CSV table of C-alpha atoms and ligand atoms in Angstrom, one decimal:
chain,number,residue,atom,x,y,z
A,1,UNK,CA,0.0,0.0,0.0
A,2,UNK,CA,1.2,3.5,-0.8
A,3,UNK,CA,1.2,6.3,1.7
A,4,UNK,CA,-1.8,7.9,-0.1
A,5,UNK,CA,-3.7,4.5,0.1
A,6,UNK,CA,-2.9,4.0,3.8
A,7,UNK,CA,-4.1,7.6,4.4
A,8,UNK,CA,-7.4,7.1,2.5
A,9,UNK,CA,-7.8,3.8,4.3
A,10,UNK,CA,-7.8,5.6,7.7
A,11,UNK,CA,-10.3,8.2,6.4
A,12,UNK,CA,-12.6,5.4,5.1
A,13,UNK,CA,-12.5,3.8,8.6
A,14,UNK,CA,-13.6,7.1,10.0
A,15,UNK,CA,-10.3,7.4,11.9
A,16,UNK,CA,-9.3,11.1,12.6
A,17,UNK,CA,-6.1,12.6,11.2
A,18,UNK,CA,-4.0,14.4,13.7
A,19,UNK,CA,-1.5,17.3,13.2
A,20,UNK,CA,1.6,15.1,13.1
A,21,UNK,CA,0.2,12.3,10.9
A,22,UNK,CA,1.3,12.1,7.3
A,23,UNK,CA,-1.2,13.7,5.0
A,24,UNK,CA,-1.2,14.5,1.2
A,25,UNK,CA,-0.2,18.1,0.5
A,26,UNK,CA,-3.5,18.8,-1.2
A,27,UNK,CA,-5.4,17.6,1.9
A,28,UNK,CA,-3.3,20.0,4.1
A,29,UNK,CA,-3.9,22.8,1.6
A,30,UNK,CA,-7.5,22.3,1.3
A,31,UNK,CA,-7.8,22.3,5.1
A,32,UNK,CA,-5.8,25.4,5.5
A,33,UNK,CA,-7.9,27.1,3.1
A,34,UNK,CA,-11.3,25.9,4.5
A,35,UNK,CA,-10.4,26.4,8.2
A,36,UNK,CA,-8.8,29.8,7.8
A,37,UNK,CA,-11.8,31.0,5.7
A,38,UNK,CA,-14.1,29.7,8.5
A,39,UNK,CA,-11.9,31.6,11.1
A,40,UNK,CA,-12.0,34.8,9.1
A,41,UNK,CA,-15.8,34.5,8.8
A,42,UNK,CA,-16.1,34.3,12.6
A,43,UNK,CA,-13.9,37.4,13.1
A,44,UNK,CA,-15.4,39.5,10.2
A,45,UNK,CA,-18.8,38.3,11.4
A,46,UNK,CA,-18.5,40.4,14.5
A,47,UNK,CA,-18.6,43.6,12.5
A,48,UNK,CA,-22.3,43.7,11.3
A,49,UNK,CA,-23.5,42.9,14.7
A,50,UNK,CA,-21.0,45.1,16.6
A,51,UNK,CA,-22.7,47.8,14.6
A,52,UNK,CA,-25.7,47.5,17.0
A,53,UNK,CA,-24.0,46.9,20.3
A,54,UNK,CA,-24.3,50.5,21.5
A,55,UNK,CA,-27.9,50.8,20.2
A,56,UNK,CA,-29.5,47.6,21.5
A,57,UNK,CA,-32.9,48.5,22.7
A,58,UNK,CA,-32.6,47.2,26.3
A,59,UNK,CA,-29.9,46.0,28.6
A,60,UNK,CA,-31.1,42.4,28.3
A,61,UNK,CA,-30.6,42.6,24.5
A,62,UNK,CA,-27.2,44.3,24.9
A,63,UNK,CA,-25.7,41.7,27.2
A,64,UNK,CA,-27.0,38.9,25.0
A,65,UNK,CA,-25.5,40.6,21.8
A,66,UNK,CA,-22.2,41.4,23.6
A,67,UNK,CA,-22.0,37.7,24.7
A,68,UNK,CA,-22.7,36.5,21.3
A,69,UNK,CA,-20.1,38.8,19.6
A,70,UNK,CA,-17.6,37.7,22.3
A,71,UNK,CA,-18.3,34.0,21.4
A,72,UNK,CA,-17.6,34.7,17.7
A,73,UNK,CA,-14.2,36.1,18.7
A,74,UNK,CA,-13.6,32.9,20.5
A,75,UNK,CA,-14.6,30.8,17.5
A,76,UNK,CA,-12.2,32.7,15.4
A,77,UNK,CA,-9.5,31.9,17.9
A,78,UNK,CA,-10.3,28.2,18.1
A,79,UNK,CA,-10.2,28.1,14.2
A,80,UNK,CA,-7.0,30.0,13.9
A,81,UNK,CA,-5.4,27.6,16.3
A,82,UNK,CA,-6.7,24.7,14.3
A,83,UNK,CA,-5.2,26.3,11.2
A,84,UNK,CA,-1.9,26.7,13.0
A,85,UNK,CA,-1.6,23.0,13.7
A,86,UNK,CA,-1.2,22.5,10.0
A,87,UNK,CA,2.0,24.4,10.0
A,88,UNK,CA,0.7,27.8,8.8
A,89,UNK,CA,1.8,30.6,11.2
A,90,UNK,CA,-1.1,32.7,12.6
A,91,UNK,CA,0.5,36.0,11.4
A,92,UNK,CA,0.5,34.7,7.8
A,93,UNK,CA,-3.2,33.6,8.0
A,94,UNK,CA,-4.2,37.1,9.3
A,95,UNK,CA,-2.1,38.9,6.8
A,96,UNK,CA,-3.9,37.0,4.0
A,97,UNK,CA,-7.1,38.4,5.3
A,98,UNK,CA,-5.9,42.0,5.8
A,99,UNK,CA,-4.3,42.0,2.3
A,100,UNK,CA,-7.6,40.8,0.8
A,101,UNK,CA,-6.1,37.5,-0.5
A,102,UNK,CA,-8.3,35.4,1.8
A,103,UNK,CA,-12.1,34.8,1.6
A,104,UNK,CA,-14.6,34.8,4.3
A,105,UNK,CA,-18.4,34.1,4.2
A,106,UNK,CA,-20.1,36.6,1.9
A,107,UNK,CA,-23.1,37.0,4.3
A,108,UNK,CA,-21.0,39.5,6.3
A,109,UNK,CA,-20.8,41.8,3.3
A,110,UNK,CA,-24.3,42.8,3.7
A,111,UNK,CA,-25.2,45.9,6.0
A,112,UNK,CA,-27.2,45.8,9.2
A,113,UNK,CA,-29.5,48.7,8.7
A,114,UNK,CA,-32.1,48.1,11.4
A,115,UNK,CA,-32.3,46.4,14.8
A,116,UNK,CA,-34.4,43.7,13.2
A,117,UNK,CA,-31.3,42.6,11.3
A,118,UNK,CA,-29.8,41.5,14.5
A,119,UNK,CA,-32.8,39.2,15.0
A,120,UNK,CA,-32.6,38.0,11.4
A,121,UNK,CA,-28.8,37.3,11.7
A,122,UNK,CA,-29.1,35.2,14.8
A,123,UNK,CA,-32.1,33.3,13.5
A,124,UNK,CA,-31.0,32.8,9.8
A,125,UNK,CA,-27.3,33.3,9.6
A,126,UNK,CA,-26.4,31.5,12.8
A,127,UNK,CA,-29.1,29.0,12.0
A,128,UNK,CA,-27.4,28.2,8.6
A,129,UNK,CA,-24.0,28.2,10.2
A,130,UNK,CA,-25.0,25.7,12.9
A,131,UNK,CA,-26.3,23.3,10.2
A,132,UNK,CA,-22.9,23.5,8.4
A,133,UNK,CA,-21.0,23.3,11.7
A,134,UNK,CA,-22.9,20.4,13.1
A,135,UNK,CA,-22.1,18.3,10.0
A,136,UNK,CA,-18.4,19.4,10.3
A,137,UNK,CA,-18.2,17.9,13.9
A,138,UNK,CA,-17.5,14.7,12.0
A,139,UNK,CA,-14.8,16.1,9.7
A,140,UNK,CA,-11.8,14.0,9.3
A,141,UNK,CA,-9.2,16.4,10.8
A,142,UNK,CA,-9.1,16.0,14.6
A,143,UNK,CA,-8.4,19.7,15.6
A,144,UNK,CA,-11.1,21.0,13.3
A,145,UNK,CA,-13.7,18.5,14.5
A,146,UNK,CA,-12.9,19.3,18.1
A,147,UNK,CA,-13.2,23.0,17.5
A,148,UNK,CA,-16.6,22.3,15.8
A,149,UNK,CA,-17.9,20.5,18.9
A,150,UNK,CA,-17.0,23.4,21.1
A,151,UNK,CA,-18.4,25.9,18.7
A,152,UNK,CA,-21.7,24.1,18.3
A,153,UNK,CA,-22.2,24.1,22.0
A,154,UNK,CA,-21.8,27.8,22.1
A,155,UNK,CA,-23.9,28.5,18.9
A,156,UNK,CA,-27.3,27.3,20.1
A,157,UNK,CA,-28.0,30.4,22.2
A,158,UNK,CA,-27.0,32.6,19.2
A,159,UNK,CA,-29.9,31.4,17.1
A,160,UNK,CA,-32.4,31.4,19.9
A,161,UNK,CA,-31.6,35.0,21.0
A,162,UNK,CA,-32.1,35.9,17.3
A,163,UNK,CA,-35.4,34.2,17.0
A,164,UNK,CA,-36.6,35.7,20.3
A,165,UNK,CA,-35.8,39.2,18.9
A,166,UNK,CA,-37.9,38.3,15.7
A,167,UNK,CA,-40.8,37.0,17.9
A,168,UNK,CA,-40.8,40.2,20.0
A,169,UNK,CA,-40.9,42.4,16.9
A,170,UNK,CA,-43.6,40.2,15.3
A,171,UNK,CA,-45.8,40.4,18.4
A,172,UNK,CA,-45.3,44.2,18.6
A,173,UNK,CA,-46.7,47.1,16.6
A,174,UNK,CA,-47.5,47.0,12.9
A,175,UNK,CA,-44.3,49.0,12.4
A,176,UNK,CA,-42.2,46.5,14.4
A,177,UNK,CA,-43.6,43.6,12.4
A,178,UNK,CA,-42.9,45.5,9.2
A,179,UNK,CA,-39.3,45.8,10.3
A,180,UNK,CA,-39.0,42.1,10.9
A,181,UNK,CA,-40.6,41.4,7.5
A,182,UNK,CA,-38.1,43.8,5.8
A,183,UNK,CA,-35.2,42.1,7.5
A,184,UNK,CA,-36.4,38.7,6.4
A,185,UNK,CA,-36.7,40.0,2.8
A,186,UNK,CA,-33.1,41.2,2.9
A,187,UNK,CA,-31.4,38.3,4.7
A,188,UNK,CA,-33.3,35.3,3.2
A,189,UNK,CA,-31.4,34.9,-0.1
A,190,UNK,CA,-28.0,35.7,1.3
A,191,UNK,CA,-28.5,33.1,4.0
A,192,UNK,CA,-29.4,30.5,1.4
A,193,UNK,CA,-26.1,31.5,-0.4
A,194,UNK,CA,-24.1,30.7,2.7
A,195,UNK,CA,-24.3,27.0,1.7
A,196,UNK,CA,-22.3,27.7,-1.4
A,197,UNK,CA,-22.7,27.0,-5.1
A,198,UNK,CA,-24.6,23.9,-6.3
A,199,UNK,CA,-22.5,20.7,-5.8
A,200,UNK,CA,-22.5,20.3,-9.6
A,201,UNK,CA,-20.8,23.7,-9.9
A,202,UNK,CA,-18.5,23.3,-6.9
A,203,UNK,CA,-14.9,22.4,-7.8
A,204,UNK,CA,-14.0,21.1,-4.3
A,205,UNK,CA,-17.0,19.1,-3.3
A,206,UNK,CA,-16.2,15.6,-4.6
A,207,UNK,CA,-12.5,15.5,-3.4
A,208,UNK,CA,-13.5,17.0,0.0
A,209,UNK,CA,-16.3,14.5,0.4
A,210,UNK,CA,-13.8,11.7,-0.3
A,211,UNK,CA,-11.4,13.1,2.2
A,212,UNK,CA,-14.3,13.6,4.6
A,213,UNK,CA,-13.3,17.2,5.1
A,214,UNK,CA,-16.8,17.9,4.0
A,215,UNK,CA,-19.4,15.5,5.3
A,216,UNK,CA,-22.6,16.7,3.6
A,217,UNK,CA,-23.3,18.4,0.2
A,218,UNK,CA,-24.1,22.1,-0.2
A,219,UNK,CA,-27.5,21.4,-1.7
A,220,UNK,CA,-28.5,18.9,1.0
A,221,UNK,CA,-27.7,21.3,3.8
A,222,UNK,CA,-29.5,24.0,2.0
A,223,UNK,CA,-32.6,22.0,1.6
A,224,UNK,CA,-32.5,21.0,5.3
A,225,UNK,CA,-32.2,24.7,6.2
A,226,UNK,CA,-35.2,25.6,4.1
A,227,UNK,CA,-37.3,22.7,5.6
A,228,UNK,CA,-36.3,23.8,9.1
A,229,UNK,CA,-36.9,27.6,8.7
A,230,UNK,CA,-40.2,27.8,6.8
A,231,UNK,CA,-42.4,26.6,9.7
A,232,UNK,CA,-40.4,29.0,11.9
A,233,UNK,CA,-41.3,31.9,9.6
A,234,UNK,CA,-44.9,30.8,9.6
A,235,UNK,CA,-44.9,30.9,13.4
A,236,UNK,CA,-43.6,34.5,13.2
A,237,UNK,CA,-46.4,35.2,10.8
A,238,UNK,CA,-44.0,36.8,8.2
A,239,UNK,CA,-43.4,35.7,4.6
A,240,UNK,CA,-40.3,34.3,3.0
A,241,UNK,CA,-39.6,36.3,-0.1
A,242,UNK,CA,-39.7,33.5,-2.6
A,243,UNK,CA,-42.8,33.0,-4.9
A,244,UNK,CA,-41.7,29.4,-5.8
A,245,UNK,CA,-41.6,28.2,-2.2
A,246,UNK,CA,-44.1,25.4,-1.7
A,247,UNK,CA,-44.3,22.1,0.1
A,248,UNK,CA,-43.8,19.2,-2.2
A,249,UNK,CA,-45.6,16.2,-0.7
A,250,UNK,CA,-43.8,13.7,-3.1
A,251,UNK,CA,-40.3,14.7,-2.1
A,252,UNK,CA,-41.3,15.5,1.5
A,253,UNK,CA,-39.4,18.7,1.2
A,254,UNK,CA,-40.1,22.3,0.3
A,255,UNK,CA,-39.4,23.3,-3.3
A,256,UNK,CA,-37.9,26.7,-3.5
A,257,UNK,CA,-36.7,29.2,-6.2
A,258,UNK,CA,-33.3,29.6,-7.7
A,259,UNK,CA,-30.6,31.7,-6.0
A,260,UNK,CA,-29.4,34.8,-8.0
A,261,UNK,CA,-26.0,33.4,-8.8
A,262,UNK,CA,-24.9,36.6,-10.4
A,263,UNK,CA,-25.2,38.3,-7.1
A,264,UNK,CA,-23.5,35.4,-5.4
A,265,UNK,CA,-20.5,35.6,-7.5
A,266,UNK,CA,-20.4,39.4,-7.4
A,267,UNK,CA,-20.2,39.4,-3.6
A,268,UNK,CA,-17.6,36.5,-3.6
A,269,UNK,CA,-15.4,38.4,-5.9
A,270,UNK,CA,-15.4,41.5,-3.6
A,271,UNK,CA,-18.2,43.7,-5.0
A,272,UNK,CA,-20.8,43.2,-2.4
A,273,UNK,CA,-22.3,46.2,-0.5
A,274,UNK,CA,-19.8,46.2,2.4
A,275,UNK,CA,-16.7,44.2,1.2
A,276,UNK,CA,-14.5,47.3,1.3
A,277,UNK,CA,-15.8,48.6,4.7
A,278,UNK,CA,-15.4,45.2,6.4
A,279,UNK,CA,-11.7,44.9,5.3
A,280,UNK,CA,-11.0,48.5,6.2
A,281,UNK,CA,-12.5,47.9,9.7
A,282,UNK,CA,-10.3,44.9,10.2
A,283,UNK,CA,-7.2,46.7,9.0
A,284,UNK,CA,-7.9,49.6,11.3
A,285,UNK,CA,-8.5,47.3,14.3
A,286,UNK,CA,-5.3,45.4,13.6
A,287,UNK,CA,-3.1,48.6,13.3
A,288,UNK,CA,-4.7,50.4,16.2
A,289,UNK,CA,-4.2,47.3,18.4
A,290,UNK,CA,-0.6,46.8,17.5
A,291,UNK,CA,0.6,48.9,20.5
A,292,UNK,CA,-1.1,46.5,22.9
A,293,UNK,CA,0.5,43.5,21.4
A,294,UNK,CA,3.9,45.4,21.5
A,295,UNK,CA,3.4,46.5,25.0
A,296,UNK,CA,2.5,42.9,26.2
A,297,UNK,CA,5.7,41.6,24.5
A,298,UNK,CA,7.8,44.3,26.0
A,299,UNK,CA,6.4,43.7,29.5
A,300,UNK,CA,6.9,39.9,29.2
A,301,UNK,CA,10.6,40.5,28.1
A,302,UNK,CA,11.2,42.9,31.0
A,303,UNK,CA,9.6,40.5,33.5
A,304,UNK,CA,11.8,37.5,32.4
A,305,UNK,CA,14.9,39.8,32.5
A,306,UNK,CA,14.0,40.8,36.0
A,307,UNK,CA,13.5,37.2,37.1
A,308,UNK,CA,16.9,36.3,35.7
A,309,UNK,CA,18.6,39.2,37.5
A,310,UNK,CA,17.1,38.1,40.8
A,311,UNK,CA,18.1,34.5,40.3
B,1,UNK,CA,3.8,35.9,20.8
B,2,UNK,CA,4.2,32.3,21.8
B,3,UNK,CA,1.9,29.4,21.4
B,4,UNK,CA,0.5,27.9,24.7
B,5,UNK,CA,-1.6,24.8,25.3
B,6,UNK,CA,-4.5,25.1,27.7
B,7,UNK,CA,-5.6,22.4,30.1
B,8,UNK,CA,-8.8,22.6,32.3
B,9,UNK,CA,-10.0,20.7,35.2
B,10,UNK,CA,-13.8,20.8,34.7
B,11,UNK,CA,-14.8,19.6,38.0
B,12,UNK,CA,-13.3,18.8,41.4
B,13,UNK,CA,-11.7,15.4,41.4
B,14,UNK,CA,-11.2,15.2,37.6
B,15,UNK,CA,-8.0,15.3,35.5
B,16,UNK,CA,-7.0,18.5,33.7
B,17,UNK,CA,-7.9,17.9,30.0
B,18,UNK,CA,-6.5,19.6,27.0
B,19,UNK,CA,-9.0,22.1,25.5
B,20,UNK,CA,-7.1,24.1,23.0
B,21,UNK,CA,-4.3,26.7,22.4
B,22,UNK,CA,-3.7,30.4,22.3
B,23,UNK,CA,-1.1,33.0,21.7
B,24,UNK,CA,0.3,35.1,24.6
B,25,UNK,CA,3.5,36.9,25.5
B,26,UNK,CA,4.0,35.0,28.7
B,27,UNK,CA,2.5,32.5,31.2
B,28,UNK,CA,0.6,35.1,33.1
B,29,UNK,CA,-1.2,36.5,30.1
B,30,UNK,CA,-1.8,33.0,28.7
B,31,UNK,CA,-3.6,32.2,31.9
B,32,UNK,CA,-5.8,35.3,31.7
B,33,UNK,CA,-6.6,34.7,28.0
B,34,UNK,CA,-7.4,31.1,28.8
B,35,UNK,CA,-9.8,32.3,31.4
B,36,UNK,CA,-11.6,34.5,28.9
B,37,UNK,CA,-11.6,32.1,25.9
B,38,UNK,CA,-12.1,28.7,27.4
B,39,UNK,CA,-14.1,29.2,30.6
B,40,UNK,CA,-16.9,31.7,29.7
B,41,UNK,CA,-19.6,29.2,30.8
B,42,UNK,CA,-18.2,27.7,34.0
B,43,UNK,CA,-16.3,25.0,32.0
B,44,UNK,CA,-13.7,24.8,34.7
B,45,UNK,CA,-12.3,25.3,38.2
B,46,UNK,CA,-8.6,25.1,37.4
B,47,UNK,CA,-6.4,26.0,34.4
B,48,UNK,CA,-2.9,25.0,33.3
B,49,UNK,CA,-1.1,26.7,30.6
B,50,UNK,CA,2.1,25.2,29.1
B,51,UNK,CA,4.4,26.6,26.3
B,52,UNK,CA,3.7,24.3,23.2
B,53,UNK,CA,7.4,24.1,22.5
B,54,UNK,CA,8.0,22.6,26.0
B,55,UNK,CA,5.8,19.6,25.2
B,56,UNK,CA,7.6,16.5,23.6
B,57,UNK,CA,5.1,14.4,21.7
B,58,UNK,CA,5.4,10.9,20.6
B,59,UNK,CA,5.9,10.4,16.8
B,60,UNK,CA,2.9,8.8,15.0
B,61,UNK,CA,5.3,6.8,12.9
B,62,UNK,CA,6.7,5.2,16.0
B,63,UNK,CA,3.3,4.2,17.2
B,64,UNK,CA,4.0,0.5,16.7
B,65,UNK,CA,7.3,0.5,18.4
B,66,UNK,CA,5.8,2.3,21.4
B,67,UNK,CA,2.5,0.6,21.9
B,68,UNK,CA,2.8,-2.7,20.2
B,69,UNK,CA,4.6,-4.4,23.1
B,70,UNK,CA,1.6,-4.0,25.3
B,71,UNK,CA,-0.9,-5.5,22.9
B,72,UNK,CA,-0.1,-9.2,23.4
B,73,UNK,CA,0.2,-9.0,27.2
B,74,UNK,CA,-3.3,-10.0,27.9
B,75,UNK,CA,-2.2,-11.5,31.3
B,76,UNK,CA,-2.1,-7.8,32.5
B,77,UNK,CA,-5.9,-7.8,32.4
B,78,UNK,CA,-8.3,-9.4,35.0
B,79,UNK,CA,-10.2,-11.3,32.4
B,80,UNK,CA,-7.2,-13.5,31.6
B,81,UNK,CA,-7.6,-15.4,34.8
B,82,UNK,CA,-10.2,-18.2,34.9
B,83,UNK,CA,-12.1,-18.6,38.2
B,84,UNK,CA,-15.2,-20.7,38.8
B,85,UNK,CA,-18.4,-18.5,39.1
B,86,UNK,CA,-19.0,-19.9,42.5
B,87,UNK,CA,-16.1,-17.8,43.9
B,88,UNK,CA,-17.6,-14.5,44.9
B,89,UNK,CA,-16.3,-11.0,45.5
B,90,UNK,CA,-13.1,-11.4,43.5
C,401,LIG,FE1,-19.6,31.4,15.4
C,402,LIG,FE1,-22.8,32.4,16.2
């Protein structure tokens, strides 16, 4: 058996691959790309929600949103750590993001223009992310799978707090309900896009499925999301903006309309409503935070010199 | 910044268990960061942080040499010994 065959054998037996195990270069590269994109998404994902931290309508909403945003920072860290186990230094990964070479989930390139967007994000965006992440708890690379388990535990409150916001708005005044409907109108299609292109169009899907980096296909996850979410929208009494959406009793699934792929690719390629703004915000935070990192290093150096001098 | 590994004792009486890693300039800051990142929901009552470079890990390619010798020593397990069912409390 060749090295490659032995490797595939382990994967086929559902054995996890650990950092020091031999792995094909392409497996390593695919993982570095996927996990670092996932990490960047967690970090950039803090920005649209951070926009509403100071304007949350009550202290209860504010502590919840703050805790959620803080969790996303943690998720970013778990995933940067997992990337690092593959031999890519953290600075390099972060530089890739700041230089605009790396991708992150396009959903965060849409603006949060009303408080209802915070509800819609928790409900739909975290909802979609959870489906994807639950499936990735079974991914073949050990550190990635373990990070996913941790993240999934923390995610469940994110979606619930979002839905609670939507529920409160939908039970409020006509104007509040209209806000909720408007948020659903704007976030529904970008949320469906989160699952990526059709598997027939996706260049990575088959190899990633074989390596068990990916455990479920984009279209299957998307269908599950639609099936899960439609009754939740019905309960809220608001309408999903898709004239083709209807229950199909033969398939036992909802049929739904086609995504605007032109918009999808436009945002992926950097021309969404907020791509520039998001990257600028990240760069600014990185530059303005540099003195803290420098001071911490200088302090640590001084401390160790002092300890040596005493000893 | 250096890489640290974080270990957490989740409850009294249990072992510390590896939970992940983080970057910090020194042990003190690593401990504080570990508190913020890994114990936001009462996940632990005690934290260890260790510089990753101070850990020596066994090499996966030496797995057989290291662990194979224990495999055939079934006499190290209680089930190896045959006793009649009538004998109790043993
Ligand atoms: Fe997250
Ligand atoms: Fe989340």
